[in-house]
Amino acid sequence: MVNVVFISMEMLENINSLSEKIEAMLEEYQQLKAKNEELEKRLESLKEENEKYKNEREAIAEKIENLLGRLP
């Protein structure tokens, strides 16, 4: 028994069109993934910077409290 599969030109064009769309979506996904990784690194950097400034503010506040404590 022989199975014959008939694919019309329209079906081939649709398959090709979908394939191109999938490739474009994959490329866009890869670009977005790279951008996301870049943004995650930037976020981590900002968190570290924020922690540094937070520690500096706390140290300054402590110095101010010590100075105020010395006032008559």
mmCIF file of N, CA, C and O in Angstrom:
data_model
loop_
_atom_site.group_PDB
_atom_site.id
_atom_site.type_symbol
_atom_site.label_atom_id
_atom_site.label_comp_id
_atom_site.label_asym_id
_atom_site.label_seq_id
_atom_site.Cartn_x
_atom_site.Cartn_y
_atom_site.Cartn_z
ATOM 1 N N MET A 1 0.840 -1.180 0.000
ATOM 2 C CA MET A 1 0.000 0.000 0.000
ATOM 3 C C MET A 1 0.885 1.244 0.000
ATOM 4 O O MET A 1 1.785 1.392 0.802
ATOM 5 N N VAL A 2 0.613 2.157 -0.881
ATOM 6 C CA VAL A 2 1.391 3.377 -1.023
ATOM 7 C C VAL A 2 0.541 4.554 -0.595
ATOM 8 O O VAL A 2 -0.576 4.724 -1.071
ATOM 9 N N ASN A 3 1.081 5.316 0.329
ATOM 10 C CA ASN A 3 0.392 6.531 0.757
ATOM 11 C C ASN A 3 0.920 7.698 -0.062
ATOM 12 O O ASN A 3 2.118 7.933 -0.117
ATOM 13 N N VAL A 4 0.043 8.421 -0.670
ATOM 14 C CA VAL A 4 0.427 9.571 -1.459
ATOM 15 C C VAL A 4 -0.007 10.825 -0.712
ATOM 16 O O VAL A 4 -1.155 10.936 -0.311
ATOM 17 N N VAL A 5 0.950 11.705 -0.543
ATOM 18 C CA VAL A 5 0.657 12.954 0.145
ATOM 19 C C VAL A 5 0.725 14.065 -0.901
ATOM 20 O O VAL A 5 1.714 14.220 -1.602
ATOM 21 N N PHE A 6 -0.343 14.789 -0.985
ATOM 22 C CA PHE A 6 -0.399 15.893 -1.939
ATOM 23 C C PHE A 6 -0.392 17.200 -1.160
ATOM 24 O O PHE A 6 -1.228 17.429 -0.292
ATOM 25 N N ILE A 7 0.582 18.032 -1.455
ATOM 26 C CA ILE A 7 0.676 19.347 -0.819
ATOM 27 C C ILE A 7 0.575 20.385 -1.926
ATOM 28 O O ILE A 7 1.377 20.398 -2.862
ATOM 29 N N SER A 8 -0.393 21.227 -1.796
ATOM 30 C CA SER A 8 -0.593 22.253 -2.816
ATOM 31 C C SER A 8 0.449 23.358 -2.665
ATOM 32 O O SER A 8 1.089 23.499 -1.624
ATOM 33 N N MET A 9 0.613 24.144 -3.694
ATOM 34 C CA MET A 9 1.539 25.277 -3.644
ATOM 35 C C MET A 9 1.122 26.251 -2.547
ATOM 36 O O MET A 9 1.960 26.818 -1.858
ATOM 37 N N GLU A 10 -0.164 26.427 -2.367
ATOM 38 C CA GLU A 10 -0.662 27.325 -1.317
ATOM 39 C C GLU A 10 -0.232 26.824 0.054
ATOM 40 O O GLU A 10 0.193 27.604 0.907
ATOM 41 N N MET A 11 -0.319 25.501 0.257
ATOM 42 C CA MET A 11 0.091 24.939 1.540
ATOM 43 C C MET A 11 1.597 25.111 1.740
ATOM 44 O O MET A 11 2.053 25.434 2.843
ATOM 45 N N LEU A 12 2.370 24.930 0.682
ATOM 46 C CA LEU A 12 3.815 25.118 0.774
ATOM 47 C C LEU A 12 4.151 26.569 1.096
ATOM 48 O O LEU A 12 5.046 26.847 1.906
ATOM 49 N N GLU A 13 3.441 27.487 0.470
ATOM 50 C CA GLU A 13 3.661 28.904 0.743
ATOM 51 C C GLU A 13 3.310 29.232 2.190
ATOM 52 O O GLU A 13 4.017 30.004 2.852
ATOM 53 N N ASN A 14 2.225 28.656 2.697
ATOM 54 C CA ASN A 14 1.833 28.875 4.093
ATOM 55 C C ASN A 14 2.878 28.320 5.055
ATOM 56 O O ASN A 14 3.221 28.956 6.057
ATOM 57 N N ILE A 15 3.378 27.131 4.728
ATOM 58 C CA ILE A 15 4.414 26.517 5.563
ATOM 59 C C ILE A 15 5.667 27.396 5.551
ATOM 60 O O ILE A 15 6.275 27.658 6.591
ATOM 61 N N ASN A 16 6.055 27.858 4.377
ATOM 62 C CA ASN A 16 7.229 28.719 4.255
ATOM 63 C C ASN A 16 7.030 30.024 5.019
ATOM 64 O O ASN A 16 7.936 30.496 5.727
ATOM 65 N N SER A 17 5.858 30.607 4.903
ATOM 66 C CA SER A 17 5.551 31.851 5.599
ATOM 67 C C SER A 17 5.623 31.653 7.114
ATOM 68 O O SER A 17 6.201 32.475 7.831
ATOM 69 N N LEU A 18 5.047 30.552 7.583
ATOM 70 C CA LEU A 18 5.098 30.262 9.022
ATOM 71 C C LEU A 18 6.528 30.028 9.479
ATOM 72 O O LEU A 18 6.929 30.475 10.563
ATOM 73 N N SER A 19 7.299 29.352 8.670
ATOM 74 C CA SER A 19 8.696 29.101 8.999
ATOM 75 C C SER A 19 9.459 30.411 9.136
ATOM 76 O O SER A 19 10.250 30.596 10.072
ATOM 77 N N GLU A 20 9.233 31.339 8.206
ATOM 78 C CA GLU A 20 9.887 32.644 8.279
ATOM 79 C C GLU A 20 9.459 33.413 9.519
ATOM 80 O O GLU A 20 10.280 34.066 10.181
ATOM 81 N N LYS A 21 8.172 33.320 9.853
ATOM 82 C CA LYS A 21 7.674 34.005 11.048
ATOM 83 C C LYS A 21 8.298 33.414 12.308
ATOM 84 O O LYS A 21 8.667 34.148 13.237
ATOM 85 N N ILE A 22 8.413 32.103 12.336
ATOM 86 C CA ILE A 22 9.020 31.436 13.499
ATOM 87 C C ILE A 22 10.479 31.850 13.637
ATOM 88 O O ILE A 22 10.953 32.137 14.743
ATOM 89 N N GLU A 23 11.207 31.899 12.525
ATOM 90 C CA GLU A 23 12.606 32.325 12.564
ATOM 91 C C GLU A 23 12.724 33.757 13.069
ATOM 92 O O GLU A 23 13.609 34.065 13.878
ATOM 93 N N ALA A 24 11.844 34.635 12.607
ATOM 94 C CA ALA A 24 11.865 36.030 13.054
ATOM 95 C C ALA A 24 11.553 36.115 14.545
ATOM 96 O O ALA A 24 12.191 36.886 15.281
ATOM 97 N N MET A 25 10.586 35.326 14.992
ATOM 98 C CA MET A 25 10.232 35.328 16.414
ATOM 99 C C MET A 25 11.376 34.781 17.257
ATOM 100 O O MET A 25 11.646 35.295 18.354
ATOM 101 N N LEU A 26 12.065 33.773 16.760
ATOM 102 C CA LEU A 26 13.209 33.211 17.477
ATOM 103 C C LEU A 26 14.331 34.236 17.591
ATOM 104 O O LEU A 26 14.928 34.399 18.650
ATOM 105 N N GLU A 27 14.587 34.945 16.508
ATOM 106 C CA GLU A 27 15.606 35.989 16.530
ATOM 107 C C GLU A 27 15.226 37.092 17.524
ATOM 108 O O GLU A 27 16.063 37.551 18.316
ATOM 109 N N GLU A 28 13.962 37.503 17.500
ATOM 110 C CA GLU A 28 13.500 38.528 18.436
ATOM 111 C C GLU A 28 13.614 38.029 19.875
ATOM 112 O O GLU A 28 14.038 38.767 20.770
ATOM 113 N N TYR A 29 13.272 36.762 20.095
ATOM 114 C CA TYR A 29 13.386 36.172 21.428
ATOM 115 C C TYR A 29 14.835 36.210 21.905
ATOM 116 O O TYR A 29 15.114 36.575 23.056
ATOM 117 N N GLN A 30 15.761 35.844 21.022
ATOM 118 C CA GLN A 30 17.177 35.841 21.402
ATOM 119 C C GLN A 30 17.660 37.248 21.725
ATOM 120 O O GLN A 30 18.426 37.446 22.669
ATOM 121 N N GLN A 31 17.202 38.237 20.957
ATOM 122 C CA GLN A 31 17.575 39.624 21.241
ATOM 123 C C GLN A 31 17.002 40.071 22.579
ATOM 124 O O GLN A 31 17.689 40.729 23.369
ATOM 125 N N LEU A 32 15.743 39.716 22.831
ATOM 126 C CA LEU A 32 15.118 40.088 24.099
ATOM 127 C C LEU A 32 15.787 39.389 25.277
ATOM 128 O O LEU A 32 15.954 39.983 26.344
ATOM 129 N N LYS A 33 16.178 38.151 25.069
ATOM 130 C CA LYS A 33 16.862 37.401 26.124
ATOM 131 C C LYS A 33 18.198 38.070 26.457
ATOM 132 O O LYS A 33 18.542 38.236 27.633
ATOM 133 N N ALA A 34 18.942 38.470 25.426
ATOM 134 C CA ALA A 34 20.221 39.157 25.645
ATOM 135 C C ALA A 34 19.994 40.482 26.361
ATOM 136 O O ALA A 34 20.743 40.843 27.279
ATOM 137 N N LYS A 35 18.974 41.226 25.952
ATOM 138 C CA LYS A 35 18.653 42.501 26.592
ATOM 139 C C LYS A 35 18.264 42.280 28.055
ATOM 140 O O LYS A 35 18.665 43.037 28.940
ATOM 141 N N ASN A 36 17.498 41.228 28.301
ATOM 142 C CA ASN A 36 17.087 40.902 29.670
ATOM 143 C C ASN A 36 18.305 40.593 30.538
ATOM 144 O O ASN A 36 18.394 41.058 31.684
ATOM 145 N N GLU A 37 19.245 39.825 30.003
ATOM 146 C CA GLU A 37 20.457 39.513 30.755
ATOM 147 C C GLU A 37 21.249 40.784 31.062
ATOM 148 O O GLU A 37 21.762 40.948 32.167
ATOM 149 N N GLU A 38 21.315 41.677 30.081
ATOM 150 C CA GLU A 38 21.991 42.955 30.270
ATOM 151 C C GLU A 38 21.308 43.772 31.370
ATOM 152 O O GLU A 38 21.967 44.345 32.245
ATOM 153 N N LEU A 39 19.978 43.790 31.338
ATOM 154 C CA LEU A 39 19.229 44.544 32.348
ATOM 155 C C LEU A 39 19.363 43.907 33.731
ATOM 156 O O LEU A 39 19.426 44.617 34.740
ATOM 157 N N GLU A 40 19.420 42.575 33.791
ATOM 158 C CA GLU A 40 19.599 41.909 35.083
ATOM 159 C C GLU A 40 20.959 42.253 35.688
ATOM 160 O O GLU A 40 21.067 42.479 36.895
ATOM 161 N N LYS A 41 21.989 42.318 34.837
ATOM 162 C CA LYS A 41 23.316 42.699 35.322
ATOM 163 C C LYS A 41 23.292 44.140 35.833
ATOM 164 O O LYS A 41 23.873 44.452 36.869
ATOM 165 N N ARG A 42 22.622 45.006 35.095
ATOM 166 C CA ARG A 42 22.518 46.417 35.501
ATOM 167 C C ARG A 42 21.755 46.540 36.820
ATOM 168 O O ARG A 42 22.141 47.313 37.699
ATOM 169 N N LEU A 43 20.686 45.767 36.953
ATOM 170 C CA LEU A 43 19.914 45.779 38.195
ATOM 171 C C LEU A 43 20.776 45.340 39.370
ATOM 172 O O LEU A 43 20.746 45.962 40.443
ATOM 173 N N GLU A 44 21.562 44.295 39.177
ATOM 174 C CA GLU A 44 22.429 43.819 40.248
ATOM 175 C C GLU A 44 23.449 44.890 40.618
ATOM 176 O O GLU A 44 23.710 45.137 41.795
ATOM 177 N N SER A 45 23.982 45.561 39.607
ATOM 178 C CA SER A 45 24.937 46.643 39.848
ATOM 179 C C SER A 45 24.283 47.779 40.639
ATOM 180 O O SER A 45 24.873 48.320 41.579
ATOM 181 N N LEU A 46 23.063 48.123 40.261
ATOM 182 C CA LEU A 46 22.345 49.184 40.969
ATOM 183 C C LEU A 46 22.024 48.780 42.408
ATOM 184 O O LEU A 46 22.073 49.611 43.318
ATOM 185 N N LYS A 47 21.693 47.519 42.616
ATOM 186 C CA LYS A 47 21.438 47.042 43.984
ATOM 187 C C LYS A 47 22.687 47.177 44.843
ATOM 188 O O LYS A 47 22.612 47.602 45.998
ATOM 189 N N GLU A 48 23.832 46.817 44.258
ATOM 190 C CA GLU A 48 25.090 46.933 44.998
ATOM 191 C C GLU A 48 25.410 48.398 45.299
ATOM 192 O O GLU A 48 25.831 48.734 46.402
ATOM 193 N N GLU A 49 25.188 49.251 44.308
ATOM 194 C CA GLU A 49 25.429 50.682 44.498
ATOM 195 C C GLU A 49 24.489 51.238 45.564
ATOM 196 O O GLU A 49 24.897 52.031 46.422
ATOM 197 N N ASN A 50 23.246 50.829 45.529
ATOM 198 C CA ASN A 50 22.268 51.270 46.512
ATOM 199 C C ASN A 50 22.683 50.836 47.919
ATOM 200 O O ASN A 50 22.577 51.618 48.872
ATOM 201 N N GLU A 51 23.156 49.616 48.049
ATOM 202 C CA GLU A 51 23.592 49.111 49.350
ATOM 203 C C GLU A 51 24.788 49.927 49.863
ATOM 204 O O GLU A 51 24.854 50.265 51.046
ATOM 205 N N LYS A 52 25.690 50.275 48.952
ATOM 206 C CA LYS A 52 26.853 51.094 49.321
ATOM 207 C C LYS A 52 26.396 52.444 49.867
ATOM 208 O O LYS A 52 26.850 52.889 50.928
ATOM 209 N N TYR A 53 25.491 53.095 49.131
ATOM 210 C CA TYR A 53 25.015 54.408 49.574
ATOM 211 C C TYR A 53 24.202 54.304 50.861
ATOM 212 O O TYR A 53 24.258 55.190 51.714
ATOM 213 N N LYS A 54 23.464 53.222 51.006
ATOM 214 C CA LYS A 54 22.699 53.007 52.232
ATOM 215 C C LYS A 54 23.659 52.916 53.422
ATOM 216 O O LYS A 54 23.425 53.540 54.467
ATOM 217 N N ASN A 55 24.733 52.166 53.251
ATOM 218 C CA ASN A 55 25.719 52.029 54.322
ATOM 219 C C ASN A 55 26.376 53.370 54.626
ATOM 220 O O ASN A 55 26.610 53.706 55.796
ATOM 221 N N GLU A 56 26.664 54.147 53.585
ATOM 222 C CA GLU A 56 27.254 55.467 53.795
ATOM 223 C C GLU A 56 26.289 56.385 54.541
ATOM 224 O O GLU A 56 26.701 57.127 55.442
ATOM 225 N N ARG A 57 25.012 56.355 54.167
ATOM 226 C CA ARG A 57 24.011 57.188 54.851
ATOM 227 C C ARG A 57 23.901 56.791 56.324
ATOM 228 O O ARG A 57 23.806 57.648 57.202
ATOM 229 N N GLU A 58 23.922 55.496 56.587
ATOM 230 C CA GLU A 58 23.831 55.034 57.977
ATOM 231 C C GLU A 58 25.041 55.493 58.780
ATOM 232 O O GLU A 58 24.913 55.888 59.942
ATOM 233 N N ALA A 59 26.213 55.441 58.154
ATOM 234 C CA ALA A 59 27.431 55.883 58.845
ATOM 235 C C ALA A 59 27.366 57.381 59.126
ATOM 236 O O ALA A 59 27.737 57.836 60.221
ATOM 237 N N ILE A 60 26.885 58.151 58.165
ATOM 238 C CA ILE A 60 26.742 59.603 58.363
ATOM 239 C C ILE A 60 25.716 59.893 59.456
ATOM 240 O O ILE A 60 25.943 60.748 60.320
ATOM 241 N N ALA A 61 24.602 59.177 59.439
ATOM 242 C CA ALA A 61 23.571 59.385 60.461
ATOM 243 C C ALA A 61 24.131 59.069 61.847
ATOM 244 O O ALA A 61 23.857 59.791 62.814
ATOM 245 N N GLU A 62 24.937 58.028 61.939
ATOM 246 C CA GLU A 62 25.542 57.665 63.223
ATOM 247 C C GLU A 62 26.502 58.760 63.692
ATOM 248 O O GLU A 62 26.514 59.120 64.882
ATOM 249 N N LYS A 63 27.284 59.310 62.772
ATOM 250 C CA LYS A 63 28.199 60.399 63.127
ATOM 251 C C LYS A 63 27.421 61.623 63.604
ATOM 252 O O LYS A 63 27.809 62.279 64.573
ATOM 253 N N ILE A 64 26.332 61.925 62.921
ATOM 254 C CA ILE A 64 25.501 63.069 63.321
ATOM 255 C C ILE A 64 24.930 62.838 64.717
ATOM 256 O O ILE A 64 24.939 63.737 65.565
ATOM 257 N N GLU A 65 24.447 61.635 64.975
ATOM 258 C CA GLU A 65 23.916 61.319 66.311
ATOM 259 C C GLU A 65 24.995 61.475 67.373
ATOM 260 O O GLU A 65 24.734 62.005 68.465
ATOM 261 N N ASN A 66 26.197 61.022 67.068
ATOM 262 C CA ASN A 66 27.309 61.158 68.027
ATOM 263 C C ASN A 66 27.637 62.625 68.283
ATOM 264 O O ASN A 66 27.880 63.020 69.428
ATOM 265 N N LEU A 67 27.646 63.408 67.190
ATOM 266 C CA LEU A 67 27.921 64.849 67.364
ATOM 267 C C LEU A 67 26.822 65.536 68.164
ATOM 268 O O LEU A 67 27.094 66.384 69.012
ATOM 269 N N LEU A 68 25.551 65.161 67.871
ATOM 270 C CA LEU A 68 24.454 65.757 68.617
ATOM 271 C C LEU A 68 24.501 65.367 70.083
ATOM 272 O O LEU A 68 24.110 66.141 70.955
ATOM 273 N N GLY A 69 24.965 64.158 70.334
ATOM 274 C CA GLY A 69 25.087 63.699 71.715
ATOM 275 C C GLY A 69 26.119 64.471 72.509
ATOM 276 O O GLY A 69 26.072 64.528 73.735
ATOM 277 N N ARG A 70 27.052 65.092 71.830
ATOM 278 C CA ARG A 70 28.107 65.868 72.502
ATOM 279 C C ARG A 70 27.669 67.298 72.790
ATOM 280 O O ARG A 70 28.347 68.004 73.548
ATOM 281 N N LEU A 71 26.604 67.731 72.197
ATOM 282 C CA LEU A 71 26.137 69.104 72.424
ATOM 283 C C LEU A 71 25.640 69.262 73.858
ATOM 284 O O LEU A 71 25.041 68.336 74.413
ATOM 285 N N PRO A 72 25.865 70.448 74.408
ATOM 286 C CA PRO A 72 25.411 70.689 75.794
ATOM 287 C C PRO A 72 23.896 70.776 75.884
ATOM 288 O O PRO A 72 23.175 70.984 75.012
#
